[in-house]
CSV table of C-alpha atoms in Angstrom, one decimal:
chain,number,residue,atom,x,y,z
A,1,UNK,CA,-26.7,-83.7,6.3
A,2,UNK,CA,-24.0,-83.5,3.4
A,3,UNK,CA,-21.0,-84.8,5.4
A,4,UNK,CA,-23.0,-87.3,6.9
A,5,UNK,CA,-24.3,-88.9,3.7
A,6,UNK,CA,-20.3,-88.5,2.8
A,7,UNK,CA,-19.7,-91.1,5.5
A,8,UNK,CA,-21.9,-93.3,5.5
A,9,UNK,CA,-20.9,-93.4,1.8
A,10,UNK,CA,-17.6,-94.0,1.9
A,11,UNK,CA,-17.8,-96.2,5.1
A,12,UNK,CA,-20.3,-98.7,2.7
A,13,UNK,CA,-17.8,-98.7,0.3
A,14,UNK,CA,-14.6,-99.7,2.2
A,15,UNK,CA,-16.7,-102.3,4.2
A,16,UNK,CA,-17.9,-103.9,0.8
A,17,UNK,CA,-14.4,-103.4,-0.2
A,18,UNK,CA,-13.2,-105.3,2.9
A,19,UNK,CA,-15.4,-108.3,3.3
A,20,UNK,CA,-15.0,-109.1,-0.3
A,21,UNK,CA,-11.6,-109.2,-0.4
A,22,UNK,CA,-11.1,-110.8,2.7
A,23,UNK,CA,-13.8,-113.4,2.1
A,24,UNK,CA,-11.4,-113.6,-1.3
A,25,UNK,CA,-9.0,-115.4,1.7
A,26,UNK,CA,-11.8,-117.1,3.4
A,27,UNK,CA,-12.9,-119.5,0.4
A,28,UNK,CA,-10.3,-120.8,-0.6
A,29,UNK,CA,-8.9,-121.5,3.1
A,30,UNK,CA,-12.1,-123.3,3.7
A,31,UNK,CA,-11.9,-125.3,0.6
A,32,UNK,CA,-8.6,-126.1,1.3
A,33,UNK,CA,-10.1,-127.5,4.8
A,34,UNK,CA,-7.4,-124.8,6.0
A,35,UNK,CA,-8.4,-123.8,9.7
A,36,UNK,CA,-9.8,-119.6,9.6
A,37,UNK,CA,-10.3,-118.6,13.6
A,38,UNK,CA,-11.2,-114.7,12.8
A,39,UNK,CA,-13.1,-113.0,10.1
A,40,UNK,CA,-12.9,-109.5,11.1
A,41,UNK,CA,-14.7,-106.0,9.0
A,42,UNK,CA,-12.2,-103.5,11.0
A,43,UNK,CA,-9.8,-104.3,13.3
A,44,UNK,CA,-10.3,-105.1,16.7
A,45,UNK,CA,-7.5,-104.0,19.1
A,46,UNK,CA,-8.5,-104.4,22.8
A,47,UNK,CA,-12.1,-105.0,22.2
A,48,UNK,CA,-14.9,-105.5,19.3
A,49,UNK,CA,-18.0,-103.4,18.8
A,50,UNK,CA,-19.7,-107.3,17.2
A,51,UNK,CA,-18.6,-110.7,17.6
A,52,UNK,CA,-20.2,-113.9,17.2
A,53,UNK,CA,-18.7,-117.7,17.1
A,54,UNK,CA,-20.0,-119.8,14.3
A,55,UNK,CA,-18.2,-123.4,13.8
A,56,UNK,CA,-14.6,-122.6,14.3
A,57,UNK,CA,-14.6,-119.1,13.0
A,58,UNK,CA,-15.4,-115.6,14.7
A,59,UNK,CA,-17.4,-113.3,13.1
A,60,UNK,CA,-16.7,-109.5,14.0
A,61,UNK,CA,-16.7,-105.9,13.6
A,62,UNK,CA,-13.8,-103.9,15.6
A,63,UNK,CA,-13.8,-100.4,16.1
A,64,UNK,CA,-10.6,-98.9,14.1
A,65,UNK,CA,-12.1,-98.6,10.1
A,66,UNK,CA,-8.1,-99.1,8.7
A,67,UNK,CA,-9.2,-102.3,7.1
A,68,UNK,CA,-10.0,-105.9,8.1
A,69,UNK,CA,-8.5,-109.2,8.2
A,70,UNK,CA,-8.8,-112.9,8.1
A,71,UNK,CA,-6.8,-114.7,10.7
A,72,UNK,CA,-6.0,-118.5,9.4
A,73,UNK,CA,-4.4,-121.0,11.9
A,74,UNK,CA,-0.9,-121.5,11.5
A,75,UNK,CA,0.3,-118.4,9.5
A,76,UNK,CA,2.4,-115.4,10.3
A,77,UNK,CA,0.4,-112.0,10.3
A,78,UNK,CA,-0.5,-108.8,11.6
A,79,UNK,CA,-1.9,-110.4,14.4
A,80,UNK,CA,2.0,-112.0,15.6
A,81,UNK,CA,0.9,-115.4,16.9
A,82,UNK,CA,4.2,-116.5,18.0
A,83,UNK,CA,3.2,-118.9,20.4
A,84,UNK,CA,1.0,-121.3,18.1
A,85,UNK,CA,3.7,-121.4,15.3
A,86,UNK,CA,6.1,-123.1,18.5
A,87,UNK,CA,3.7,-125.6,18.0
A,88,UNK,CA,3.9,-129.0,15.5
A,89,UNK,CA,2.3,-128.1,12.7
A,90,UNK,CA,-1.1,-129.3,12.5
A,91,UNK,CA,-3.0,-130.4,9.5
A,92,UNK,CA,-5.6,-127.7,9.4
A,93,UNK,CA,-2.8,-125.2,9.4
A,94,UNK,CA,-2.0,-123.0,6.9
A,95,UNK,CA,1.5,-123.8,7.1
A,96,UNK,CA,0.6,-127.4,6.7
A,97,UNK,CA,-0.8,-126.6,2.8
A,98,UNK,CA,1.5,-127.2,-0.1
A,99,UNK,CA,2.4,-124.0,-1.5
A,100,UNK,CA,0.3,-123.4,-4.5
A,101,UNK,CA,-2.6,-123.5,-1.8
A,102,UNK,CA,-1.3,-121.5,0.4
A,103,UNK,CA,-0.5,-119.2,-2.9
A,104,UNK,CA,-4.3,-119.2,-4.1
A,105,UNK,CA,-5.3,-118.4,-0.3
A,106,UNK,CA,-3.0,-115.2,-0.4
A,107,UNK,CA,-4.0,-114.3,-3.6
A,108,UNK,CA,-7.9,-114.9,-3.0
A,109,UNK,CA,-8.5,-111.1,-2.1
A,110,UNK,CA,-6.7,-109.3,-5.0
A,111,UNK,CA,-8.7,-111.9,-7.6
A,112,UNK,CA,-11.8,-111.3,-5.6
A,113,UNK,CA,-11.3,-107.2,-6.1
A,114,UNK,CA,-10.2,-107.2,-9.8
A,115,UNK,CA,-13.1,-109.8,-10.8
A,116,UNK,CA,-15.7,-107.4,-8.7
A,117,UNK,CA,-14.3,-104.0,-10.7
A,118,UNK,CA,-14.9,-106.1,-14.0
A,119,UNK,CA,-18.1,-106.7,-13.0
A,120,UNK,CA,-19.1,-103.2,-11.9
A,121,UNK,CA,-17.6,-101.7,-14.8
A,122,UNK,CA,-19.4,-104.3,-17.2
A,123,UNK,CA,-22.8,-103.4,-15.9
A,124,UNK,CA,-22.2,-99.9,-16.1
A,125,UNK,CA,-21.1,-99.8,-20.1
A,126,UNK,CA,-24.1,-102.4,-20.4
A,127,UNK,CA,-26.3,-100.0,-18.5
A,128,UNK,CA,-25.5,-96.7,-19.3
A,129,UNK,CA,-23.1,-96.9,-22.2
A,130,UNK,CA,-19.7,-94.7,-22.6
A,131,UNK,CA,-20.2,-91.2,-22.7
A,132,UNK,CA,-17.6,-88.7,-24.0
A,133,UNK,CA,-16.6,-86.5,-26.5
A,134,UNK,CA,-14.8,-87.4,-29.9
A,135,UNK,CA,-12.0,-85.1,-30.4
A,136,UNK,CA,-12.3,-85.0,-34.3
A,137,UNK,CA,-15.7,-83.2,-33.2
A,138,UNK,CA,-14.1,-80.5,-31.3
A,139,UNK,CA,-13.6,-78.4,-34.2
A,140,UNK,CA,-12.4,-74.9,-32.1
A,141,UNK,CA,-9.9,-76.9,-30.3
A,142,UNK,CA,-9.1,-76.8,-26.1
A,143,UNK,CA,-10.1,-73.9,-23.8
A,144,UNK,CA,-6.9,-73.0,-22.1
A,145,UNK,CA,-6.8,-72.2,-18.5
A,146,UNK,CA,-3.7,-70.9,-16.1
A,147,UNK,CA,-3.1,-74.7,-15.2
A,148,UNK,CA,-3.4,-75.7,-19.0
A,149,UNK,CA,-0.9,-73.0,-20.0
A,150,UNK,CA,1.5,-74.4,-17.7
A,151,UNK,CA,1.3,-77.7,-18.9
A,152,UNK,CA,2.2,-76.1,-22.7
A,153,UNK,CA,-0.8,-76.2,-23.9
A,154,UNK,CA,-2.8,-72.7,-26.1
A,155,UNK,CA,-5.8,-71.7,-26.7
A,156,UNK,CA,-7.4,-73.6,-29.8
A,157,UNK,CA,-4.9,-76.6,-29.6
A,158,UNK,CA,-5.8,-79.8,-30.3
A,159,UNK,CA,-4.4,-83.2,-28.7
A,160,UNK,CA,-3.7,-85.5,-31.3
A,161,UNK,CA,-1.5,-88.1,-29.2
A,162,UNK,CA,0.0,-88.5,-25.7
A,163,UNK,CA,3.5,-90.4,-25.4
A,164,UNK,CA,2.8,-91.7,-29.5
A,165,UNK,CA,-0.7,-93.2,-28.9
A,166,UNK,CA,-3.8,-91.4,-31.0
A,167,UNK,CA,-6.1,-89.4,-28.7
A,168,UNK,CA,-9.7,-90.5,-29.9
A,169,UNK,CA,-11.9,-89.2,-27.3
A,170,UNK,CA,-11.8,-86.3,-24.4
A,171,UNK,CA,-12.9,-88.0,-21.3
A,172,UNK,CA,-12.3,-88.0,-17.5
A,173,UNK,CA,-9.0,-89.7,-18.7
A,174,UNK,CA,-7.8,-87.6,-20.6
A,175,UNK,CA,-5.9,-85.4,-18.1
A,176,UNK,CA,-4.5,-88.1,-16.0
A,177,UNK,CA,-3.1,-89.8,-19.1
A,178,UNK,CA,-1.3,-85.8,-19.8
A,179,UNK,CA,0.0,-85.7,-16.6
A,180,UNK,CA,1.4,-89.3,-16.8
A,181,UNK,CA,3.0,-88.8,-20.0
A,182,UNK,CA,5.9,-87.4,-21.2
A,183,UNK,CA,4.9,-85.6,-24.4
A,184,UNK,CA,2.3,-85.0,-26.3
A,185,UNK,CA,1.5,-83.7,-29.9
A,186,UNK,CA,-1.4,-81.0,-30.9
A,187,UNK,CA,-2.1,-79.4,-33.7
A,188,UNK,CA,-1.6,-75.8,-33.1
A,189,UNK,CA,-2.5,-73.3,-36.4
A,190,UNK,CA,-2.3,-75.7,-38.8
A,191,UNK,CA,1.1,-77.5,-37.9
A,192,UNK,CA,1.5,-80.1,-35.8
A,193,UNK,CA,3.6,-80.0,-32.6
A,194,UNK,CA,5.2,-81.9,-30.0
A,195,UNK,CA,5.3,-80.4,-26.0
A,196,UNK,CA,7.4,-81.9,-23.6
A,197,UNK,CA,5.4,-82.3,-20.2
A,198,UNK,CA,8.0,-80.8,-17.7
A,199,UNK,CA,7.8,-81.9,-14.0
A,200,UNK,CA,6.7,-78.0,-12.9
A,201,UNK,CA,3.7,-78.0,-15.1
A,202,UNK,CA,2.4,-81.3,-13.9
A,203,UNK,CA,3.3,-80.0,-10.2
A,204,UNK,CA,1.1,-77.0,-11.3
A,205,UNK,CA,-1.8,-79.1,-12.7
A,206,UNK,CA,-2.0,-81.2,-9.0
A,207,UNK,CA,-2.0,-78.4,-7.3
A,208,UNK,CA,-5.0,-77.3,-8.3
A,209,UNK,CA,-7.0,-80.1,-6.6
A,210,UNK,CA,-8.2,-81.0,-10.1
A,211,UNK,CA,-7.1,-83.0,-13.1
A,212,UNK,CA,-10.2,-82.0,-15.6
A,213,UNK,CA,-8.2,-79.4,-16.5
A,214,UNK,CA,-8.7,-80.1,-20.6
A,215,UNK,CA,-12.0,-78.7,-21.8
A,216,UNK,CA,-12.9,-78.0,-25.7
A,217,UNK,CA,-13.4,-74.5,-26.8
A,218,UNK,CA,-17.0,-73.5,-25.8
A,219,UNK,CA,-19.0,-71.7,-28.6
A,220,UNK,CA,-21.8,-71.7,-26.1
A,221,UNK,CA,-22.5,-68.4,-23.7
A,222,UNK,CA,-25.4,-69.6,-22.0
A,223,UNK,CA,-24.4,-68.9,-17.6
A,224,UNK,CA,-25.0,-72.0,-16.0
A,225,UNK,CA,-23.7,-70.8,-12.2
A,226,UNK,CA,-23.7,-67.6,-10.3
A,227,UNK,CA,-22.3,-67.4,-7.1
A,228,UNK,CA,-23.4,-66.5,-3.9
A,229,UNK,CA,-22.4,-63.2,-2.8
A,230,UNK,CA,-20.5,-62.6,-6.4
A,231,UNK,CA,-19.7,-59.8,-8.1
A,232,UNK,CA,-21.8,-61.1,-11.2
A,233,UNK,CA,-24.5,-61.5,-8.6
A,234,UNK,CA,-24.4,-58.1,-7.0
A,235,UNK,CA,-24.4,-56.9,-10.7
A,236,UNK,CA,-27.8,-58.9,-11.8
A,237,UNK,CA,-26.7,-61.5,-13.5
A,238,UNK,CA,-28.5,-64.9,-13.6
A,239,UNK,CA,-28.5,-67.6,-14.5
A,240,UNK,CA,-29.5,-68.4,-18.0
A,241,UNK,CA,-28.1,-65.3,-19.5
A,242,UNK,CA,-26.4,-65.4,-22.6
A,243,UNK,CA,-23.0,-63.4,-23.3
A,244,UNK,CA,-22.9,-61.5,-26.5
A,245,UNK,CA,-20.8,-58.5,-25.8
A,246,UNK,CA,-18.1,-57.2,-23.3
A,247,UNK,CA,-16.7,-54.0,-23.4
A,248,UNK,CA,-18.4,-53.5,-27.0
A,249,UNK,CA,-16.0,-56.7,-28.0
A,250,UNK,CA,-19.0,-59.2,-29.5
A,251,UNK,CA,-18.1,-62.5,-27.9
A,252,UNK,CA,-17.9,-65.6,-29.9
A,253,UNK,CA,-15.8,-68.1,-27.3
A,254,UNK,CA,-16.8,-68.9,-23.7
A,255,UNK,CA,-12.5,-68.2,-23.1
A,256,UNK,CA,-12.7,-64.8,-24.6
A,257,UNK,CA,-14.6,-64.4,-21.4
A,258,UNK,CA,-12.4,-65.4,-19.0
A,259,UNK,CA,-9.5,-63.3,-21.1
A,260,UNK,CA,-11.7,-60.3,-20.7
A,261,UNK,CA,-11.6,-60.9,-16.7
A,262,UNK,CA,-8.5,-61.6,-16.4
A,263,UNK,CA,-7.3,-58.8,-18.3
A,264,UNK,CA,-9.3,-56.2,-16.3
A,265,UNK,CA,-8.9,-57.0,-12.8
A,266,UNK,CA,-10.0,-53.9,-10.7
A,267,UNK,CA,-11.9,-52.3,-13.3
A,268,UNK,CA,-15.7,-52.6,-14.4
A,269,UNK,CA,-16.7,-54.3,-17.5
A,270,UNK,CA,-19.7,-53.5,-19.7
A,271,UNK,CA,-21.5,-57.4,-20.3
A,272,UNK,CA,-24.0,-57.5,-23.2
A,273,UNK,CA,-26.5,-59.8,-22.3
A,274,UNK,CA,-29.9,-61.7,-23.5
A,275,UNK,CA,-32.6,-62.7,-20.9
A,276,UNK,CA,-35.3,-64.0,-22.8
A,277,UNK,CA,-35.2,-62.8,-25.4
A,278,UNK,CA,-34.3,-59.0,-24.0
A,279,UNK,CA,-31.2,-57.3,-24.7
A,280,UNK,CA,-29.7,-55.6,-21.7
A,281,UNK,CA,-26.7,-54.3,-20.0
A,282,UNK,CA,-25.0,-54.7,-17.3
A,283,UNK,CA,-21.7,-53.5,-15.3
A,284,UNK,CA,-19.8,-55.5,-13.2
A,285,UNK,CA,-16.9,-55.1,-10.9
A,286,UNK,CA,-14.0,-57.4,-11.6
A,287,UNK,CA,-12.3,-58.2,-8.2
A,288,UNK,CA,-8.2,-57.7,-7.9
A,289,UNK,CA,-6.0,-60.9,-7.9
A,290,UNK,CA,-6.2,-63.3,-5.0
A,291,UNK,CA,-9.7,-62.2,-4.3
A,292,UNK,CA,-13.1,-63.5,-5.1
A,293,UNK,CA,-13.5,-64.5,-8.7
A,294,UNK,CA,-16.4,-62.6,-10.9
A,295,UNK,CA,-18.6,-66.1,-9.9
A,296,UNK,CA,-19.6,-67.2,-13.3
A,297,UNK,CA,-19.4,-70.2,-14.5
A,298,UNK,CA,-21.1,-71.4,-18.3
A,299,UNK,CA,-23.5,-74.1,-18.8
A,300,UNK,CA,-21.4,-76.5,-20.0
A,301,UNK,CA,-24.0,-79.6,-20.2
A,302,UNK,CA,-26.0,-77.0,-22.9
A,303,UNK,CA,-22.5,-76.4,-24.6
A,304,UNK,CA,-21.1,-79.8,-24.6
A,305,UNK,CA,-24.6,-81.3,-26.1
A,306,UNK,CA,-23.6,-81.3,-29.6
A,307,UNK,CA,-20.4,-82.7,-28.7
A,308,UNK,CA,-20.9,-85.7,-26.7
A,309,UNK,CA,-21.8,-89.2,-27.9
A,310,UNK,CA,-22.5,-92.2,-25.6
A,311,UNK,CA,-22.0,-95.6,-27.2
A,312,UNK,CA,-24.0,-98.5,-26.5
A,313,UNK,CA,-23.1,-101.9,-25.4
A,314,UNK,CA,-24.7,-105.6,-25.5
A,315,UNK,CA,-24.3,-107.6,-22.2
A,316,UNK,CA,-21.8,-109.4,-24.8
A,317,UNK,CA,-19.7,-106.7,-25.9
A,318,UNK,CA,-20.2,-104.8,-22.1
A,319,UNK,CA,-17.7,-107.8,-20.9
A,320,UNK,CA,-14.5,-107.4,-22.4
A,321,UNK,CA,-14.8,-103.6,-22.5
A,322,UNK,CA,-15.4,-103.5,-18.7
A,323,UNK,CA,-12.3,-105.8,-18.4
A,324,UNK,CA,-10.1,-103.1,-20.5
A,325,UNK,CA,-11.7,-100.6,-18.2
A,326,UNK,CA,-10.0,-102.4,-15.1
A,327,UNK,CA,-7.2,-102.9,-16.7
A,328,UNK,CA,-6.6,-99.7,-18.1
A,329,UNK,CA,-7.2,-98.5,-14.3
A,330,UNK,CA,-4.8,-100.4,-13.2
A,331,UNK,CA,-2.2,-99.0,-15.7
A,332,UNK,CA,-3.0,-95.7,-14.7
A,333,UNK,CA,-2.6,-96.6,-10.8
A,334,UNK,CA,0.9,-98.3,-11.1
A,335,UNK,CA,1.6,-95.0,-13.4
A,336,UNK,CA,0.9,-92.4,-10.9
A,337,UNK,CA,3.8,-93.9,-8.4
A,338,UNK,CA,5.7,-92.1,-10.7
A,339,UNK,CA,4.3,-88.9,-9.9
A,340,UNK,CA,4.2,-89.6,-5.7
A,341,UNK,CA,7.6,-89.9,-5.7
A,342,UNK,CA,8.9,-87.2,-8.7
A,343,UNK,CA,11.0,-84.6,-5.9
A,344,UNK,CA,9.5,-81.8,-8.2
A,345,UNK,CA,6.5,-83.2,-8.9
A,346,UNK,CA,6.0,-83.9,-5.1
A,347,UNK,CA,2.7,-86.4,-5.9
A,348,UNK,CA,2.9,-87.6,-2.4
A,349,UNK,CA,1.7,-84.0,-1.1
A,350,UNK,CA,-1.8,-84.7,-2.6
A,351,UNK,CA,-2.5,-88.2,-1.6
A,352,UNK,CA,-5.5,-88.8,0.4
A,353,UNK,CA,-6.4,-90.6,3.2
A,354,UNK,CA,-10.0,-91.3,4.3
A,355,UNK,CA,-10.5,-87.8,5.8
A,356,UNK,CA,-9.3,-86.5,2.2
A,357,UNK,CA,-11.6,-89.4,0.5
A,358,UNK,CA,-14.3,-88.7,2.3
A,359,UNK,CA,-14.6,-84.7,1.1
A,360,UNK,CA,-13.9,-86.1,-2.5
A,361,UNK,CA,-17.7,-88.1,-1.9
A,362,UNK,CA,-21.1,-86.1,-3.0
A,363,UNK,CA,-23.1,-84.9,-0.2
A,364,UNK,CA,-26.3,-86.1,-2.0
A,365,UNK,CA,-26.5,-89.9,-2.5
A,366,UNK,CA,-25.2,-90.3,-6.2
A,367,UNK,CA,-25.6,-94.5,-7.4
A,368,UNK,CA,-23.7,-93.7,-10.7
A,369,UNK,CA,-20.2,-92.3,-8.3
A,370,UNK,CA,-20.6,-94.8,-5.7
A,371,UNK,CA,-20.5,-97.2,-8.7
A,372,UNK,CA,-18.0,-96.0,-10.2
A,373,UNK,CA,-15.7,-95.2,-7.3
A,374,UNK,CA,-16.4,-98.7,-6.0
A,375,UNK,CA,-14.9,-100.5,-9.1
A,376,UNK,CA,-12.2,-97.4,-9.4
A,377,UNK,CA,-11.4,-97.9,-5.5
A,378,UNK,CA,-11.6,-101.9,-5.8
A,379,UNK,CA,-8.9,-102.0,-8.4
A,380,UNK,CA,-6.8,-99.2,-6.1
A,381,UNK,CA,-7.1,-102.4,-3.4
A,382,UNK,CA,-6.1,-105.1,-5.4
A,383,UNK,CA,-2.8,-102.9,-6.6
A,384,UNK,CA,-1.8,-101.8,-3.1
A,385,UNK,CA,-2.1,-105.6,-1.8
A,386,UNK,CA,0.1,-106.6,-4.3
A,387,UNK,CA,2.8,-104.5,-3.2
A,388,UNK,CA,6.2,-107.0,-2.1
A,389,UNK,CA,5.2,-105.4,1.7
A,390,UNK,CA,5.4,-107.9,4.0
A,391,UNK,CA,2.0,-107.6,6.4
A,392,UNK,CA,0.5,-107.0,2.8
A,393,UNK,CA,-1.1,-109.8,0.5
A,394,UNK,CA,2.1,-109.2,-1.8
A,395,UNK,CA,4.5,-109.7,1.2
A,396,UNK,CA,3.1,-112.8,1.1
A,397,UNK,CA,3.4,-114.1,-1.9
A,398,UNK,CA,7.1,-112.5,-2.3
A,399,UNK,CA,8.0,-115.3,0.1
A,400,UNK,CA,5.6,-118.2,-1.3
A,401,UNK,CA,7.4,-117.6,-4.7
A,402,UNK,CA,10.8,-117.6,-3.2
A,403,UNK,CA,9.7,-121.2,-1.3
A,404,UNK,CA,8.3,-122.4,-4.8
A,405,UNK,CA,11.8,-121.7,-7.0
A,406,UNK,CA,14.0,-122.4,-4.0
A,407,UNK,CA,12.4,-125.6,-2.5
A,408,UNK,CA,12.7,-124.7,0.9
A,409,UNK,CA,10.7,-121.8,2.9
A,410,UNK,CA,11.7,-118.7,4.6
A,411,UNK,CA,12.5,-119.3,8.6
A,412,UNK,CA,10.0,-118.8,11.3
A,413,UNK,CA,12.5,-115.9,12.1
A,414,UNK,CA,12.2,-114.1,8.6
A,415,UNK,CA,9.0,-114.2,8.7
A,416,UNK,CA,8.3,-112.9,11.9
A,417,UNK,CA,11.0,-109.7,11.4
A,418,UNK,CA,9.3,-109.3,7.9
A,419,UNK,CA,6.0,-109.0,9.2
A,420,UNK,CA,7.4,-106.9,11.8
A,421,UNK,CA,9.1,-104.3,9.2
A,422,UNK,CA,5.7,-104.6,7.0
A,423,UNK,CA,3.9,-103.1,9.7
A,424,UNK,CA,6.5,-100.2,10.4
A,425,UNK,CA,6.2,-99.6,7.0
A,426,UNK,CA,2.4,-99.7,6.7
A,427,UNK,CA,2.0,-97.5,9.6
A,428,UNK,CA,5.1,-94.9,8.8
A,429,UNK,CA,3.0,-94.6,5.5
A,430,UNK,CA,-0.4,-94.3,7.4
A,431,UNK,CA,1.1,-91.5,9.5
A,432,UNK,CA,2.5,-89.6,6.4
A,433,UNK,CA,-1.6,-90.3,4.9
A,434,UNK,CA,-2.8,-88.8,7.3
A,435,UNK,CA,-1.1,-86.2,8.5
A,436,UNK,CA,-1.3,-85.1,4.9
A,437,UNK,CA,-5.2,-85.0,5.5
A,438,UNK,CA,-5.0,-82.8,8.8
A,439,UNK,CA,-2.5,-80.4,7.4
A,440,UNK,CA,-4.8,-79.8,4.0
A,441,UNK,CA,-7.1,-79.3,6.9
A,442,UNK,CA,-5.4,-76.4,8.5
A,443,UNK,CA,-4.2,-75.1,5.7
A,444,UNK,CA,-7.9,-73.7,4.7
A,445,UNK,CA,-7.6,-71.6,8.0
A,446,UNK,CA,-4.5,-70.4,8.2
């Protein structure tokens, strides 16, 4: 039941995704009196699962979910109409519009998915507000993990700016922005410092199929997960415990925990704990490196509460700070093309295609995610369109721009071997996707 809410939740998304911004292209074409003979969700090679005529247009669904398109009369794309561009132009044709209509057309569908990811994000603030933690309120500083150490980071550090701009809050953010930037300052015992972010440690921090790796120094040592089958389990341990003691040590940060376990693998520790109210102890096995962890994780809601604020928005104010939200997506987006293609970073070993997205989904249905991911998602579209591809929205325009500064337009020729290379490249890229997604696959079995 999990994986199949996981597709039918992704599979809404990208067809929102897709009718929007091809409808983006089907407006203005039609206002433009510009001839559209296909509107397609998917794509339909050989045969459609739907299709219906309406006026001049066909309305469909295909069978291969890679996308959808709009097919206007008269223009060079994916679909490699050769034969109706030997033709006179007519004066329905696309090719017959001046071209700063044919330039609103082609830009219809990346408008159509920024404005949609403003709006999402404007509701959301307006709805639920901004939640997060202000870092002047972490007063014990980070909690330091293996991936945090290799990024330069310590125990009790705290992240005053990344690449010269202030850190004011710890959000979901906040590690992205690390791993973008180049440097960033903390104040570590009383002095500040700067860290260079080398290329290994960022390599590190990707590799561990998580980017939340910055976390503020829990005083809390309430257990908010046991696992199945765990040592911790085995041992009695439940959830709701609270640490006070291990080894006789009394406890006073949730990381002195981890340090404990980490520092005694193969042996037993002696846990101190409080069950309501009752003091008790308990031994339990730490498992040798590579092997099962202890299995406990703290109850980080319960630890976080006195540090999280969420701030409240008015429709009014919800607006332009769900615009710098999309905007400050974007940013990060165009940013991360440096990591893909860093040789030692290797980013391009963890990007996903939609077997990878898919897994990323919750398996129960979750409105705030498929909110958020929609907006997140919607912007990822509008970026990727706007690439200078041709076969892509951005192809498109390359060579709109190049007819509006040089007066004339690219040959029929051009055109068609651009389309033509687009495509190569589109589905050279594809392949790369998702064979990525089949080898993290058999990875997990080998």
């Amino acid at each position: 039941m999990g994986l199949f809410i996981q597709i039918v939740m992704f599979v809404v998304i990208i067809s929102i995704l897709v009718i929007l911004h091809e409808l983006g292209h089907f407006l203005p074409a039609k206002y433009f009196k510009t001839k559209v003979e296909k509107f397609y969700l998917f794509f339909d090679v050989k045969f459609s699962l739907f299709k219906k005529k309406i006026g001049e247009t066909v309305y469909g669904i295909g069978w291969l979910p890679l996308g959808g398109y709009v097919k206007i009369a008269g223009m060079i794309d994916e679909s490699m109409d050769t034969e109706q561009m030997k033709e006179e132009p007519k004066p329905w044709e696309f090719r017959s519009k001046p071209a700063w209509q044919r330039l609103i057309i082609m830009l219809g569908g990346v408008t159509v998915n920024f404005l949609l990811a403003w709006v999402i994000y404007t509701f959301m603030f307006f709805n639920d507000g901004e939640t997060y933690i202000p870092v002047n309120k972490i007063e014990h500083g980070l909690h330091v993990d293996p991936v945090s150490e290799k990024i330069g980071l310590r125990t009790g550090d705290r992240i005053l700016e990344v690449d010269g701009k202030p850190v004011e809050k710890l959000d979901r953010y906040l590690s992205t922005d690390i791993l973008l930037g180049d440097e960033i300052k903390v104040l570590r015992n009383g002095e500040e410092k700067l860290i260079a972010l080398s290329d290994e440690g960022k390599k590190a921090a990707l590799e561990s199929r998580g980017r939340q790796f910055i976390r503020p120094r829990y005083t809390s040592l309430v257990i908010g997960y046991v696992a199945d089958s765990s040592n911790a389990q085995a041992s009695g341990i439940e959830v709701g415990d609270r640490l006070i003691k291990i080894n006789e040590e009394k406890l006073e940060f949730w990381d002195e925990v981890t340090t404990h376990i980490s520092n005694n693998r193969g042996k037993t520790l002696l846990m101190d704990i409080e069950r309501d109210g009752r003091a008790m102890q308990l031994n339990v096995s730490v498992p040798l490196p590579d092997s099962l962890p202890v299995g406990i994780i703290p109850d980080r809601p319960l630890a976080e509460q006195e540090l999280v604020i969420t701030k409240e928005y008015s429709f009014l104010s919800a607006i332009p700070r769900g615009f710098v939200e999309t905007i400050d997506i974007l940013v990060r987006q165009v940013k991360q093309f440096k990591l893909i293609f860093n040789p030692i970073i290797q980013g391009y070993k963890q990007v996903k295609g939609p077997i990878g997205i898919v897994e990323l989904m919750p398996t129960t249905w979750n409105w705030g995610f498929f909110w958020g991911f929609l907006a997140m998602f919607s912007v990822w579209l509008a970026f990727v369109n706007l690439l200078p591809i041709p076969a892509l929205d951005g192809g498109h325009v390359m060579f709109l721009l190049y007819e509006m500064i040089s007066g004339r337009p690219p040959s029929q020729k051009v055109l068609e071997r651009g389309q033509i290379v687009g495509f190569v490249v589109l589905m050279g890229l594809m392949a790369v996707i998702f064979g990525n997604d089949i080898w993290n696959i058999i990875k997990r079995f080998i």
